[in-house]
mmCIF file of C-alpha atoms and ligand atoms in Angstrom:
data_model
loop_
_atom_site.group_PDB
_atom_site.id
_atom_site.type_symbol
_atom_site.label_atom_id
_atom_site.label_comp_id
_atom_site.label_asym_id
_atom_site.label_seq_id
_atom_site.Cartn_x
_atom_site.Cartn_y
_atom_site.Cartn_z
ATOM 1 C CA MET A 60 165.109 48.379 -59.292
ATOM 2 C CA ALA A 61 167.904 45.894 -58.723
ATOM 3 C CA LEU A 62 167.444 44.655 -62.263
ATOM 4 C CA ARG A 63 167.653 48.206 -63.664
ATOM 5 C CA ARG A 64 170.776 48.867 -61.589
ATOM 6 C CA SER A 65 172.421 45.726 -62.854
ATOM 7 C CA VAL A 66 171.458 46.574 -66.468
ATOM 8 C CA LEU A 67 172.865 50.089 -66.064
ATOM 9 C CA GLY A 68 175.920 48.667 -64.402
ATOM 10 C CA GLY A 69 176.311 46.300 -67.336
ATOM 11 C CA LEU A 70 175.998 49.122 -69.851
ATOM 12 C CA ALA A 71 178.508 51.261 -67.967
ATOM 13 C CA GLY A 72 180.838 48.290 -67.839
ATOM 14 C CA ALA A 73 180.410 47.668 -71.579
ATOM 15 C CA ALA A 74 181.014 51.368 -72.315
ATOM 16 C CA ALA A 75 184.142 51.330 -70.155
ATOM 17 C CA LEU A 76 185.311 48.153 -71.872
ATOM 18 C CA GLY A 77 184.550 49.678 -75.303
ATOM 19 C CA GLY A 78 186.417 52.844 -74.334
ATOM 20 C CA GLY A 79 189.316 50.768 -73.038
ATOM 21 C CA ILE A 80 189.503 48.751 -76.257
ATOM 22 C CA ALA A 81 189.328 51.946 -78.356
ATOM 23 C CA TRP A 82 192.142 53.458 -76.243
ATOM 24 C CA TRP A 83 194.250 50.310 -76.597
ATOM 25 C CA VAL A 84 193.632 50.095 -80.377
ATOM 26 C CA GLY A 85 194.444 53.805 -80.710
ATOM 27 C CA ARG A 86 197.718 53.384 -78.824
ATOM 28 C CA ARG A 87 198.697 50.297 -80.810
ATOM 29 C CA ASP A 88 197.857 51.933 -84.154
ATOM 30 C CA GLY A 89 199.605 55.154 -83.089
ATOM 31 C CA ALA A 90 202.843 53.259 -82.481
ATOM 32 C CA ALA A 91 202.459 51.378 -85.797
ATOM 33 C CA TYR A 92 201.790 54.699 -87.561
ATOM 34 C CA ASP A 93 204.948 56.262 -86.134
ATOM 35 C CA ALA A 94 206.973 53.248 -87.270
ATOM 36 C CA ALA A 95 205.469 53.395 -90.782
ATOM 37 C CA ALA A 96 206.121 57.145 -91.015
ATOM 38 C CA ALA A 97 209.765 56.684 -89.970
ATOM 39 C CA GLN A 98 210.136 53.929 -92.564
ATOM 40 C CA THR A 99 208.471 56.095 -95.249
ATOM 41 C CA TRP A 100 210.470 59.274 -94.742
ATOM 42 C CA ARG A 101 213.955 57.965 -95.458
ATOM 43 C CA PRO A 102 216.343 60.081 -97.557
ATOM 44 C CA PRO A 103 217.533 58.715 -100.931
ATOM 45 C CA ASP A 104 219.529 55.566 -100.174
ATOM 46 C CA PRO A 105 222.202 54.600 -102.736
ATOM 47 C CA ALA A 106 222.443 51.153 -101.123
ATOM 48 C CA GLU A 107 218.901 50.354 -102.273
ATOM 49 C CA GLN A 108 218.833 48.468 -105.561
ATOM 50 C CA PRO A 109 217.727 48.809 -108.249
ATOM 51 C CA ALA A 110 218.388 52.554 -108.181
ATOM 52 C CA LEU A 111 215.381 53.332 -110.450
ATOM 53 C CA ARG A 112 213.097 51.759 -107.893
ATOM 54 C CA GLU A 113 214.645 53.889 -105.157
ATOM 55 C CA LEU A 114 214.144 56.919 -107.392
ATOM 56 C CA VAL A 115 210.427 56.088 -107.556
ATOM 57 C CA ARG A 116 210.287 55.709 -103.769
ATOM 58 C CA CYS A 117 211.758 59.222 -103.486
ATOM 59 C CA ALA A 118 209.175 60.515 -105.993
ATOM 60 C CA THR A 119 206.369 59.255 -103.776
ATOM 61 C CA LEU A 120 207.585 61.575 -101.011
ATOM 62 C CA ALA A 121 206.564 64.575 -103.116
ATOM 63 C CA PRO A 122 203.700 66.797 -102.005
ATOM 64 C CA ASN A 123 200.505 65.903 -103.835
ATOM 65 C CA SER A 124 196.970 67.150 -103.818
ATOM 66 C CA HIS A 125 194.877 65.665 -100.923
ATOM 67 C CA ASN A 126 197.611 63.007 -100.635
ATOM 68 C CA THR A 127 195.725 60.977 -103.241
ATOM 69 C CA GLN A 128 199.109 60.177 -104.844
ATOM 70 C CA PRO A 129 197.653 60.376 -108.368
ATOM 71 C CA TRP A 130 200.775 59.038 -110.063
ATOM 72 C CA ARG A 131 202.122 55.952 -111.740
ATOM 73 C CA PHE A 132 205.655 55.350 -112.953
ATOM 74 C CA LEU A 133 206.301 53.194 -115.974
ATOM 75 C CA ALA A 134 209.791 51.734 -116.270
ATOM 76 C CA VAL A 135 210.904 51.966 -119.911
ATOM 77 C CA PRO A 136 214.311 51.689 -121.598
ATOM 78 C CA GLY A 137 216.279 54.813 -120.644
ATOM 79 C CA GLY A 138 214.156 55.881 -117.697
ATOM 80 C CA LEU A 139 210.665 56.342 -116.350
ATOM 81 C CA ARG A 140 207.439 57.673 -117.752
ATOM 82 C CA LEU A 141 205.287 59.653 -115.294
ATOM 83 C CA LEU A 142 201.612 58.983 -115.746
ATOM 84 C CA PRO A 143 198.539 60.410 -114.037
ATOM 85 C CA ASP A 144 196.377 57.880 -112.206
ATOM 86 C CA PRO A 145 192.801 58.714 -113.245
ATOM 87 C CA ALA A 146 191.392 56.609 -110.392
ATOM 88 C CA ARG A 147 192.894 59.122 -107.963
ATOM 89 C CA ARG A 148 191.510 62.320 -109.414
ATOM 90 C CA THR A 149 189.603 64.783 -107.240
ATOM 91 C CA PRO A 150 187.050 66.014 -109.790
ATOM 92 C CA VAL A 151 185.317 68.533 -107.528
ATOM 93 C CA VAL A 152 188.301 70.559 -106.377
ATOM 94 C CA ASP A 153 190.332 69.859 -109.519
ATOM 95 C CA PRO A 154 187.948 69.382 -112.475
ATOM 96 C CA ASP A 155 190.571 69.998 -115.196
ATOM 97 C CA ASP A 156 193.324 67.881 -113.529
ATOM 98 C CA HIS A 157 195.497 70.951 -113.018
ATOM 99 C CA HIS A 158 196.586 69.672 -109.593
ATOM 100 C CA VAL A 159 197.194 66.168 -110.954
ATOM 101 C CA PHE A 160 199.771 67.553 -113.396
ATOM 102 C CA ALA A 161 201.184 69.964 -110.784
ATOM 103 C CA THR A 162 201.580 66.915 -108.539
ATOM 104 C CA LEU A 163 203.403 65.040 -111.329
ATOM 105 C CA GLY A 164 205.659 68.100 -111.502
ATOM 106 C CA CYS A 165 206.375 67.823 -107.766
ATOM 107 C CA ALA A 166 207.233 64.137 -108.239
ATOM 108 C CA ALA A 167 209.435 64.887 -111.271
ATOM 109 C CA GLU A 168 211.343 67.593 -109.421
ATOM 110 C CA THR A 169 211.825 65.281 -106.457
ATOM 111 C CA MET A 170 213.375 62.638 -108.735
ATOM 112 C CA LEU A 171 215.602 65.203 -110.453
ATOM 113 C CA GLN A 172 216.886 66.350 -107.051
ATOM 114 C CA ALA A 173 217.256 62.790 -105.687
ATOM 115 C CA ALA A 174 219.106 61.427 -108.729
ATOM 116 C CA PRO A 175 222.662 62.569 -107.824
ATOM 117 C CA ALA A 176 222.310 61.057 -104.338
ATOM 118 C CA LEU A 177 221.660 57.724 -106.083
ATOM 119 C CA GLY A 178 224.590 58.047 -108.491
ATOM 120 C CA LEU A 179 222.276 58.917 -111.363
ATOM 121 C CA HIS A 180 221.975 61.765 -113.797
ATOM 122 C CA ALA A 181 218.384 62.639 -114.699
ATOM 123 C CA GLY A 182 216.772 64.973 -117.213
ATOM 124 C CA ILE A 183 213.162 65.408 -118.216
ATOM 125 C CA ASP A 184 211.173 65.818 -121.446
ATOM 126 C CA VAL A 185 207.577 67.007 -121.228
ATOM 127 C CA GLY A 186 205.078 67.141 -124.100
ATOM 128 C CA ALA A 187 202.322 69.763 -124.292
ATOM 129 C CA ALA A 188 199.744 67.281 -122.994
ATOM 130 C CA GLY A 189 201.887 66.751 -119.899
ATOM 131 C CA GLU A 190 203.334 63.405 -120.980
ATOM 132 C CA ALA A 191 206.610 63.316 -119.051
ATOM 133 C CA MET A 192 209.640 61.102 -119.504
ATOM 134 C CA LEU A 193 212.495 61.090 -117.021
ATOM 135 C CA ARG A 194 215.710 60.153 -118.814
ATOM 136 C CA VAL A 195 218.152 58.466 -116.446
ATOM 137 C CA THR A 196 221.836 57.646 -116.991
ATOM 138 C CA PRO A 197 224.647 56.747 -114.591
ATOM 139 C CA GLY A 198 226.219 59.853 -113.037
ATOM 140 C CA ALA A 199 228.547 61.057 -110.325
ATOM 141 C CA GLN A 200 227.325 60.384 -106.816
ATOM 142 C CA ARG A 201 226.760 63.510 -104.719
ATOM 143 C CA ARG A 202 224.493 64.336 -101.796
ATOM 144 C CA PRO A 203 223.247 67.860 -102.471
ATOM 145 C CA PRO A 204 221.270 69.522 -99.637
ATOM 146 C CA MET A 205 218.075 69.515 -101.741
ATOM 147 C CA ALA A 206 218.280 65.696 -102.010
ATOM 148 C CA GLU A 207 218.686 65.401 -98.255
ATOM 149 C CA ALA A 208 215.702 67.724 -97.749
ATOM 150 C CA ILE A 209 213.287 65.413 -99.642
ATOM 151 C CA ALA A 210 212.650 63.286 -96.551
ATOM 152 C CA ARG A 211 212.363 66.257 -94.159
ATOM 153 C CA ARG A 212 209.835 68.307 -96.184
ATOM 154 C CA ARG A 213 206.276 68.406 -94.861
ATOM 155 C CA SER A 214 203.145 70.427 -95.516
ATOM 156 C CA THR A 215 202.813 72.152 -92.161
ATOM 157 C CA ARG A 216 199.200 73.209 -91.567
ATOM 158 C CA ALA A 217 199.938 75.213 -88.427
ATOM 159 C CA PRO A 218 200.572 78.857 -87.613
ATOM 160 C CA LEU A 219 204.196 79.640 -88.441
ATOM 161 C CA ASP A 220 206.436 82.490 -87.276
ATOM 162 C CA PRO A 221 205.251 85.646 -89.093
ATOM 163 C CA ALA A 222 208.650 87.333 -88.636
ATOM 164 C CA PRO A 223 210.211 88.330 -91.985
ATOM 165 C CA LEU A 224 212.731 85.892 -93.410
ATOM 166 C CA ALA A 225 216.442 86.712 -93.244
ATOM 167 C CA ALA A 226 217.644 88.288 -96.514
ATOM 168 C CA GLU A 227 219.610 85.170 -97.479
ATOM 169 C CA GLU A 228 216.610 82.910 -96.800
ATOM 170 C CA ARG A 229 214.412 85.098 -98.983
ATOM 171 C CA ALA A 230 217.041 85.189 -101.746
ATOM 172 C CA ALA A 231 217.319 81.376 -101.702
ATOM 173 C CA LEU A 232 213.550 80.991 -102.145
ATOM 174 C CA VAL A 233 213.519 83.523 -104.998
ATOM 175 C CA ALA A 234 216.401 81.670 -106.689
ATOM 176 C CA ALA A 235 214.686 78.281 -106.296
ATOM 177 C CA GLY A 236 211.360 79.563 -107.614
ATOM 178 C CA GLY A 237 212.824 81.563 -110.463
ATOM 179 C CA SER A 238 215.075 79.065 -112.192
ATOM 180 C CA ASP A 239 212.562 78.123 -114.930
ATOM 181 C CA PRO A 240 211.752 81.115 -117.175
ATOM 182 C CA SER A 241 208.422 79.556 -118.174
ATOM 183 C CA VAL A 242 207.124 79.851 -114.597
ATOM 184 C CA GLY A 243 206.893 83.150 -112.762
ATOM 185 C CA MET A 244 207.017 83.210 -108.976
ATOM 186 C CA LEU A 245 205.866 86.195 -106.975
ATOM 187 C CA LEU A 246 207.057 86.295 -103.404
ATOM 188 C CA LEU A 247 204.593 88.318 -101.320
ATOM 189 C CA ASP A 248 205.889 89.270 -97.905
ATOM 190 C CA ALA A 249 205.102 92.971 -97.461
ATOM 191 C CA PRO A 250 202.281 93.474 -94.915
ATOM 192 C CA ALA A 251 199.802 94.881 -97.487
ATOM 193 C CA GLN A 252 200.539 92.012 -99.919
ATOM 194 C CA ARG A 253 200.086 89.414 -97.179
ATOM 195 C CA ALA A 254 196.814 90.966 -96.050
ATOM 196 C CA GLY A 255 195.462 91.186 -99.618
ATOM 197 C CA LEU A 256 196.302 87.586 -100.425
ATOM 198 C CA ALA A 257 194.977 86.356 -97.063
ATOM 199 C CA GLU A 258 191.635 87.987 -97.876
ATOM 200 C CA LEU A 259 191.412 86.069 -101.162
ATOM 201 C CA ILE A 260 192.438 82.792 -99.520
ATOM 202 C CA LEU A 261 189.741 83.231 -96.868
ATOM 203 C CA ALA A 262 187.171 84.073 -99.560
ATOM 204 C CA GLY A 263 188.133 80.864 -101.408
ATOM 205 C CA ASN A 264 187.981 78.891 -98.183
ATOM 206 C CA SER A 265 184.433 80.125 -97.495
ATOM 207 C CA THR A 266 183.278 79.355 -101.045
ATOM 208 C CA GLN A 267 184.640 75.821 -100.799
ATOM 209 C CA LEU A 268 183.212 75.159 -97.340
ATOM 210 C CA ARG A 269 179.752 76.224 -98.515
ATOM 211 C CA ASP A 270 179.977 73.686 -101.363
ATOM 212 C CA ALA A 271 178.628 70.330 -100.133
ATOM 213 C CA ALA A 272 180.325 68.441 -102.981
ATOM 214 C CA PHE A 273 183.723 69.963 -102.074
ATOM 215 C CA VAL A 274 183.280 69.047 -98.404
ATOM 216 C CA ALA A 275 182.162 65.488 -99.271
ATOM 217 C CA GLU A 276 185.162 64.958 -101.557
ATOM 218 C CA LEU A 277 187.534 66.333 -98.922
ATOM 219 C CA ALA A 278 185.962 64.169 -96.189
ATOM 220 C CA SER A 279 186.384 61.066 -98.346
ATOM 221 C CA TRP A 280 190.164 61.621 -98.276
ATOM 222 C CA ILE A 281 190.420 62.351 -94.534
ATOM 223 C CA ARG A 282 191.787 59.520 -92.398
ATOM 224 C CA PHE A 283 190.616 60.219 -88.850
ATOM 225 C CA SER A 284 192.440 57.287 -87.240
ATOM 226 C CA ALA A 285 195.978 55.984 -87.488
ATOM 227 C CA GLY A 286 194.486 52.596 -88.354
ATOM 228 C CA ALA A 287 192.650 53.956 -91.424
ATOM 229 C CA ALA A 288 195.727 55.895 -92.551
ATOM 230 C CA LEU A 289 197.847 52.769 -92.166
ATOM 231 C CA ALA A 290 195.375 50.579 -94.054
ATOM 232 C CA ARG A 291 195.270 52.887 -97.094
ATOM 233 C CA ARG A 292 198.573 54.778 -96.822
ATOM 234 C CA ASP A 293 197.029 57.745 -98.590
ATOM 235 C CA GLY A 294 194.732 60.633 -97.769
ATOM 236 C CA LEU A 295 194.866 63.367 -95.188
ATOM 237 C CA PHE A 296 195.702 61.930 -91.772
ATOM 238 C CA ALA A 297 194.021 64.047 -89.087
ATOM 239 C CA GLY A 298 197.138 64.101 -86.931
ATOM 240 C CA ALA A 299 199.267 65.406 -89.806
ATOM 241 C CA SER A 300 196.966 68.436 -90.049
ATOM 242 C CA GLY A 301 197.210 69.097 -86.305
ATOM 243 C CA ASN A 302 193.723 67.656 -85.643
ATOM 244 C CA PRO A 303 192.728 65.115 -82.983
ATOM 245 C CA VAL A 304 193.145 61.487 -84.008
ATOM 246 C CA LEU A 305 189.878 59.609 -83.395
ATOM 247 C CA PRO A 306 188.386 56.188 -84.031
ATOM 248 C CA GLU A 307 187.198 56.323 -87.663
ATOM 249 C CA PRO A 308 183.404 56.093 -87.024
ATOM 250 C CA ILE A 309 183.570 58.764 -84.334
ATOM 251 C CA GLY A 310 185.631 61.076 -86.543
ATOM 252 C CA ARG A 311 183.171 60.670 -89.437
ATOM 253 C CA ALA A 312 180.191 61.206 -87.123
ATOM 254 C CA ILE A 313 181.464 64.431 -85.564
ATOM 255 C CA PHE A 314 183.132 65.844 -88.716
ATOM 256 C CA PRO A 315 180.055 67.800 -89.918
ATOM 257 C CA HIS A 316 179.683 69.337 -86.456
ATOM 258 C CA VAL A 317 183.292 70.474 -85.974
ATOM 259 C CA PHE A 318 184.244 71.214 -89.595
ATOM 260 C CA THR A 319 182.114 74.342 -89.706
ATOM 261 C CA LEU A 320 182.546 77.529 -91.692
ATOM 262 C CA ALA A 321 183.182 79.535 -88.508
ATOM 263 C CA ALA A 322 185.719 77.088 -87.050
ATOM 264 C CA GLU A 323 187.628 76.587 -90.309
ATOM 265 C CA THR A 324 187.670 80.301 -91.117
ATOM 266 C CA ASP A 325 189.156 80.981 -87.705
ATOM 267 C CA ARG A 326 191.721 78.195 -88.134
ATOM 268 C CA MET A 327 192.731 79.361 -91.610
ATOM 269 C CA ALA A 328 192.928 83.010 -90.479
ATOM 270 C CA ARG A 329 195.337 82.013 -87.693
ATOM 271 C CA GLN A 330 197.478 80.065 -90.155
ATOM 272 C CA LEU A 331 197.552 82.953 -92.617
ATOM 273 C CA ALA A 332 198.457 85.441 -89.886
ATOM 274 C CA GLY A 333 201.144 82.937 -88.897
ATOM 275 C CA SER A 334 203.036 83.151 -92.189
ATOM 276 C CA ALA A 335 206.251 85.007 -92.976
ATOM 277 C CA GLY A 336 205.132 85.280 -96.586
ATOM 278 C CA PHE A 337 203.546 83.630 -99.610
ATOM 279 C CA ALA A 338 204.739 82.423 -103.002
ATOM 280 C CA VAL A 339 202.373 82.482 -105.984
ATOM 281 C CA PHE A 340 203.357 80.535 -109.108
ATOM 282 C CA ALA A 341 202.019 81.424 -112.565
ATOM 283 C CA ALA A 342 203.256 79.628 -115.666
ATOM 284 C CA GLU A 343 203.318 81.421 -119.018
ATOM 285 C CA ARG A 344 200.867 78.982 -120.669
ATOM 286 C CA ASP A 345 197.719 77.271 -119.431
ATOM 287 C CA ASP A 346 198.291 73.634 -120.423
ATOM 288 C CA PRO A 347 199.283 70.409 -118.631
ATOM 289 C CA ALA A 348 202.978 70.814 -119.480
ATOM 290 C CA HIS A 349 203.009 74.206 -117.775
ATOM 291 C CA TRP A 350 200.920 73.006 -114.809
ATOM 292 C CA LEU A 351 203.609 70.352 -114.388
ATOM 293 C CA ALA A 352 206.324 73.040 -114.639
ATOM 294 C CA ALA A 353 204.556 75.088 -111.950
ATOM 295 C CA GLY A 354 204.516 72.010 -109.686
ATOM 296 C CA ARG A 355 208.237 71.537 -110.258
ATOM 297 C CA ALA A 356 208.943 75.162 -109.312
ATOM 298 C CA ALA A 357 206.787 74.905 -106.182
ATOM 299 C CA GLN A 358 208.528 71.718 -105.039
ATOM 300 C CA ARG A 359 211.928 73.374 -105.632
ATOM 301 C CA VAL A 360 210.820 76.165 -103.298
ATOM 302 C CA CYS A 361 209.540 73.648 -100.726
ATOM 303 C CA LEU A 362 212.880 71.820 -100.784
ATOM 304 C CA ALA A 363 214.950 75.026 -100.668
ATOM 305 C CA ALA A 364 212.839 76.136 -97.683
ATOM 306 C CA THR A 365 213.352 72.759 -95.993
ATOM 307 C CA VAL A 366 217.119 73.014 -96.447
ATOM 308 C CA MET A 367 216.978 76.245 -94.389
ATOM 309 C CA GLY A 368 214.698 74.766 -91.717
ATOM 310 C CA LEU A 369 211.669 76.694 -92.988
ATOM 311 C CA ARG A 370 208.214 75.103 -93.148
ATOM 312 C CA THR A 371 205.881 75.360 -96.122
ATOM 313 C CA SER A 372 202.165 74.790 -96.541
ATOM 314 C CA TRP A 373 199.814 75.051 -99.519
ATOM 315 C CA VAL A 374 196.890 77.488 -99.544
ATOM 316 C CA ASN A 375 195.431 77.003 -103.006
ATOM 317 C CA GLN A 376 191.866 78.087 -102.281
ATOM 318 C CA PRO A 377 191.971 81.186 -104.532
ATOM 319 C CA VAL A 378 193.372 79.271 -107.513
ATOM 320 C CA GLU A 379 190.830 76.472 -107.078
ATOM 321 C CA VAL A 380 187.742 78.708 -107.227
ATOM 322 C CA PRO A 381 187.582 79.910 -110.860
ATOM 323 C CA ALA A 382 186.060 83.341 -110.133
ATOM 324 C CA LEU A 383 188.678 84.058 -107.477
ATOM 325 C CA ARG A 384 191.447 82.838 -109.750
ATOM 326 C CA GLN A 385 190.506 85.669 -112.108
ATOM 327 C CA VAL A 386 190.467 88.169 -109.247
ATOM 328 C CA LEU A 387 193.852 86.947 -107.996
ATOM 329 C CA GLY A 388 195.371 87.156 -111.479
ATOM 330 C CA GLY A 389 194.072 90.707 -111.895
ATOM 331 C CA TRP A 390 195.226 91.788 -108.425
ATOM 332 C CA LEU A 391 198.722 90.436 -109.118
ATOM 333 C CA GLY A 392 198.802 91.964 -112.599
ATOM 334 C CA LEU A 393 199.461 88.614 -114.269
ATOM 335 C CA GLY A 394 198.184 89.884 -117.619
ATOM 336 C CA GLY A 395 195.948 86.897 -118.373
ATOM 337 C CA ARG A 396 198.275 84.233 -116.981
ATOM 338 C CA ARG A 397 196.612 81.629 -114.796
ATOM 339 C CA PRO A 398 197.849 81.683 -111.199
ATOM 340 C CA ASN A 399 198.667 78.020 -110.590
ATOM 341 C CA LEU A 400 199.708 77.438 -106.995
ATOM 342 C CA VAL A 401 200.042 79.270 -103.686
ATOM 343 C CA LEU A 402 202.412 78.397 -100.842
ATOM 344 C CA ARG A 403 202.965 80.016 -97.468
ATOM 345 C CA PHE A 404 206.167 79.712 -95.489
ATOM 346 C CA GLY A 405 207.913 80.571 -92.237
ATOM 347 C CA HIS A 406 209.765 78.942 -89.380
ATOM 348 C CA GLY A 407 207.527 76.707 -87.320
ATOM 349 C CA PRO A 408 206.738 73.444 -85.567
ATOM 350 C CA VAL A 409 207.071 69.902 -86.883
ATOM 351 C CA LEU A 410 203.743 68.070 -87.263
ATOM 352 C CA PRO A 411 203.323 64.304 -87.728
ATOM 353 C CA ALA A 412 204.163 63.120 -91.245
ATOM 354 C CA SER A 413 201.695 61.709 -93.768
ATOM 355 C CA LEU A 414 202.106 58.221 -95.257
ATOM 356 C CA ARG A 415 202.681 56.972 -98.806
ATOM 357 C CA ARG A 416 201.729 53.846 -100.724
ATOM 358 C CA PRO A 417 204.603 51.446 -101.400
ATOM 359 C CA VAL A 418 206.594 51.472 -104.636
ATOM 360 C CA GLU A 419 204.914 48.207 -105.739
ATOM 361 C CA ASP A 420 201.595 50.066 -105.941
ATOM 362 C CA VAL A 421 202.826 52.798 -108.261
ATOM 363 C CA LEU A 422 205.604 51.284 -110.360
ATOM 364 C CA VAL A 423 203.777 49.877 -113.374
ATOM 365 C CA GLU A 424 204.868 46.427 -114.617
ATOM 366 C CA GLY A 425 207.567 46.325 -111.935
ATOM 367 C CA GLN A 426 210.257 46.539 -114.597
ATOM 368 C CA ALA A 427 212.730 48.751 -112.706
HETATM 369 C C1 FMN B 615 199.030 70.590 -106.409
HETATM 370 C C2 FMN B 615 198.878 70.556 -104.920
HETATM 371 C C3 FMN B 615 197.827 71.235 -104.316
HETATM 372 C C4 FMN B 615 197.686 71.229 -102.917
HETATM 373 N N1 FMN B 615 196.711 71.988 -102.333
HETATM 374 C C5 FMN B 615 196.623 72.048 -100.991
HETATM 375 C C6 FMN B 615 195.716 72.948 -100.357
HETATM 376 O O1 FMN B 615 195.037 73.738 -101.007
HETATM 377 N N2 FMN B 615 195.636 72.946 -99.005
HETATM 378 C C7 FMN B 615 196.429 72.130 -98.237
HETATM 379 O O2 FMN B 615 196.314 72.166 -97.019
HETATM 380 N N3 FMN B 615 197.336 71.303 -98.810
HETATM 381 C C8 FMN B 615 197.451 71.254 -100.152
HETATM 382 N N4 FMN B 615 198.409 70.475 -100.737
HETATM 383 C C9 FMN B 615 199.317 69.679 -99.885
HETATM 384 C C10 FMN B 615 198.935 68.217 -99.828
HETATM 385 O O3 FMN B 615 197.715 68.026 -99.149
HETATM 386 C C11 FMN B 615 200.079 67.434 -99.169
HETATM 387 O O4 FMN B 615 201.201 67.513 -100.000
HETATM 388 C C12 FMN B 615 199.723 65.972 -98.941
HETATM 389 O O5 FMN B 615 198.691 65.859 -97.996
HETATM 390 C C13 FMN B 615 200.926 65.161 -98.456
HETATM 391 O O6 FMN B 615 201.465 65.714 -97.292
HETATM 392 P P1 FMN B 615 202.968 66.200 -97.217
HETATM 393 O O7 FMN B 615 203.113 67.362 -98.160
HETATM 394 O O8 FMN B 615 203.179 66.623 -95.789
HETATM 395 O O9 FMN B 615 203.854 65.092 -97.627
HETATM 396 C C14 FMN B 615 198.590 70.487 -102.123
HETATM 397 C C15 FMN B 615 199.656 69.795 -102.735
HETATM 398 C C16 FMN B 615 199.803 69.852 -104.117
HETATM 399 C C17 FMN B 615 200.973 69.176 -104.770
#
């Protein structure tokens, strides 16, 4: 009896010690995460040299699918080539690399907006296969609001204020999304439009959650702990999505039990109801150059929203499920155009930021 009591006492003590160590590690990593996030999310800094390198750092702050950061930047005479990183594809959710090129578009737009803050003038050439070259020359130094917004933009996966935007806020989003004639943006904020789109997003969500390969790919990019997020500096940090931060093995063990169809449908429905409106982007052609253009337009809208203190979040489920993409295109009357990307927006809370890999990891040959 005494032996059993002492064994149990030992186990309880070990559990308490284990819990204490986990708590201490969590606190330490949490503080390190916050420091890394603050260091990551700095606005364009003209004091940083060389300026091309700083431009690449700004590019890495762009939104990107699953935070895989599927980009590389090659320093060449006259500027930078933007290249996809095939090792960071997500073949289940994005089999044709549509999101990879849309992500390159987000990065390109971020550099174009950051350039004046670094005393640079930038322009871009894009071939049909999505091969993009950013041409950079010295320019006048200015700090436009969109450049300042680069470091404040986040994907905010939380319910936002469903109240309609002020007329000037709405007009600014329409202007930002409509400046490239090759990409159409539909802003859906009437109640019937919001309800119709929400139904398609929820249908896409259910289809994806029933697909074991989709869930496995998503899980492989989730970072449950601050320590794992810090070690890799990529992926979807649980805290940045408003989820509990857990020791990595515990997060992975409980994920299948908490990431259920019912729970995620409820969560997504609350986020959709908590949206002032949606923006759907549809480029005039279905090729990598136009996927990239759609990404540029979406990032312009994200930055314009950020300038006004609005939050944005991506809800691409209905463009990721091919059958629903067709339905969405028909419902919107796109006349055969592929709907590329879907954003929601509204005023709302600030969630923890995600991390990025350092410039050294993405600047090829380190020539800048
Ligand atoms: C092309 C593209 C597709 C995306 N699709 C989704 C999506 O369907 N759902 C979602 O929650 N976030 C989506 N995102 C947002 C990314 O997950 C997010 O940008 C990334 O995790 C980095 O976080 P940040 O935007 O806060 O910097 C997408 C981003 C891009 C560029």
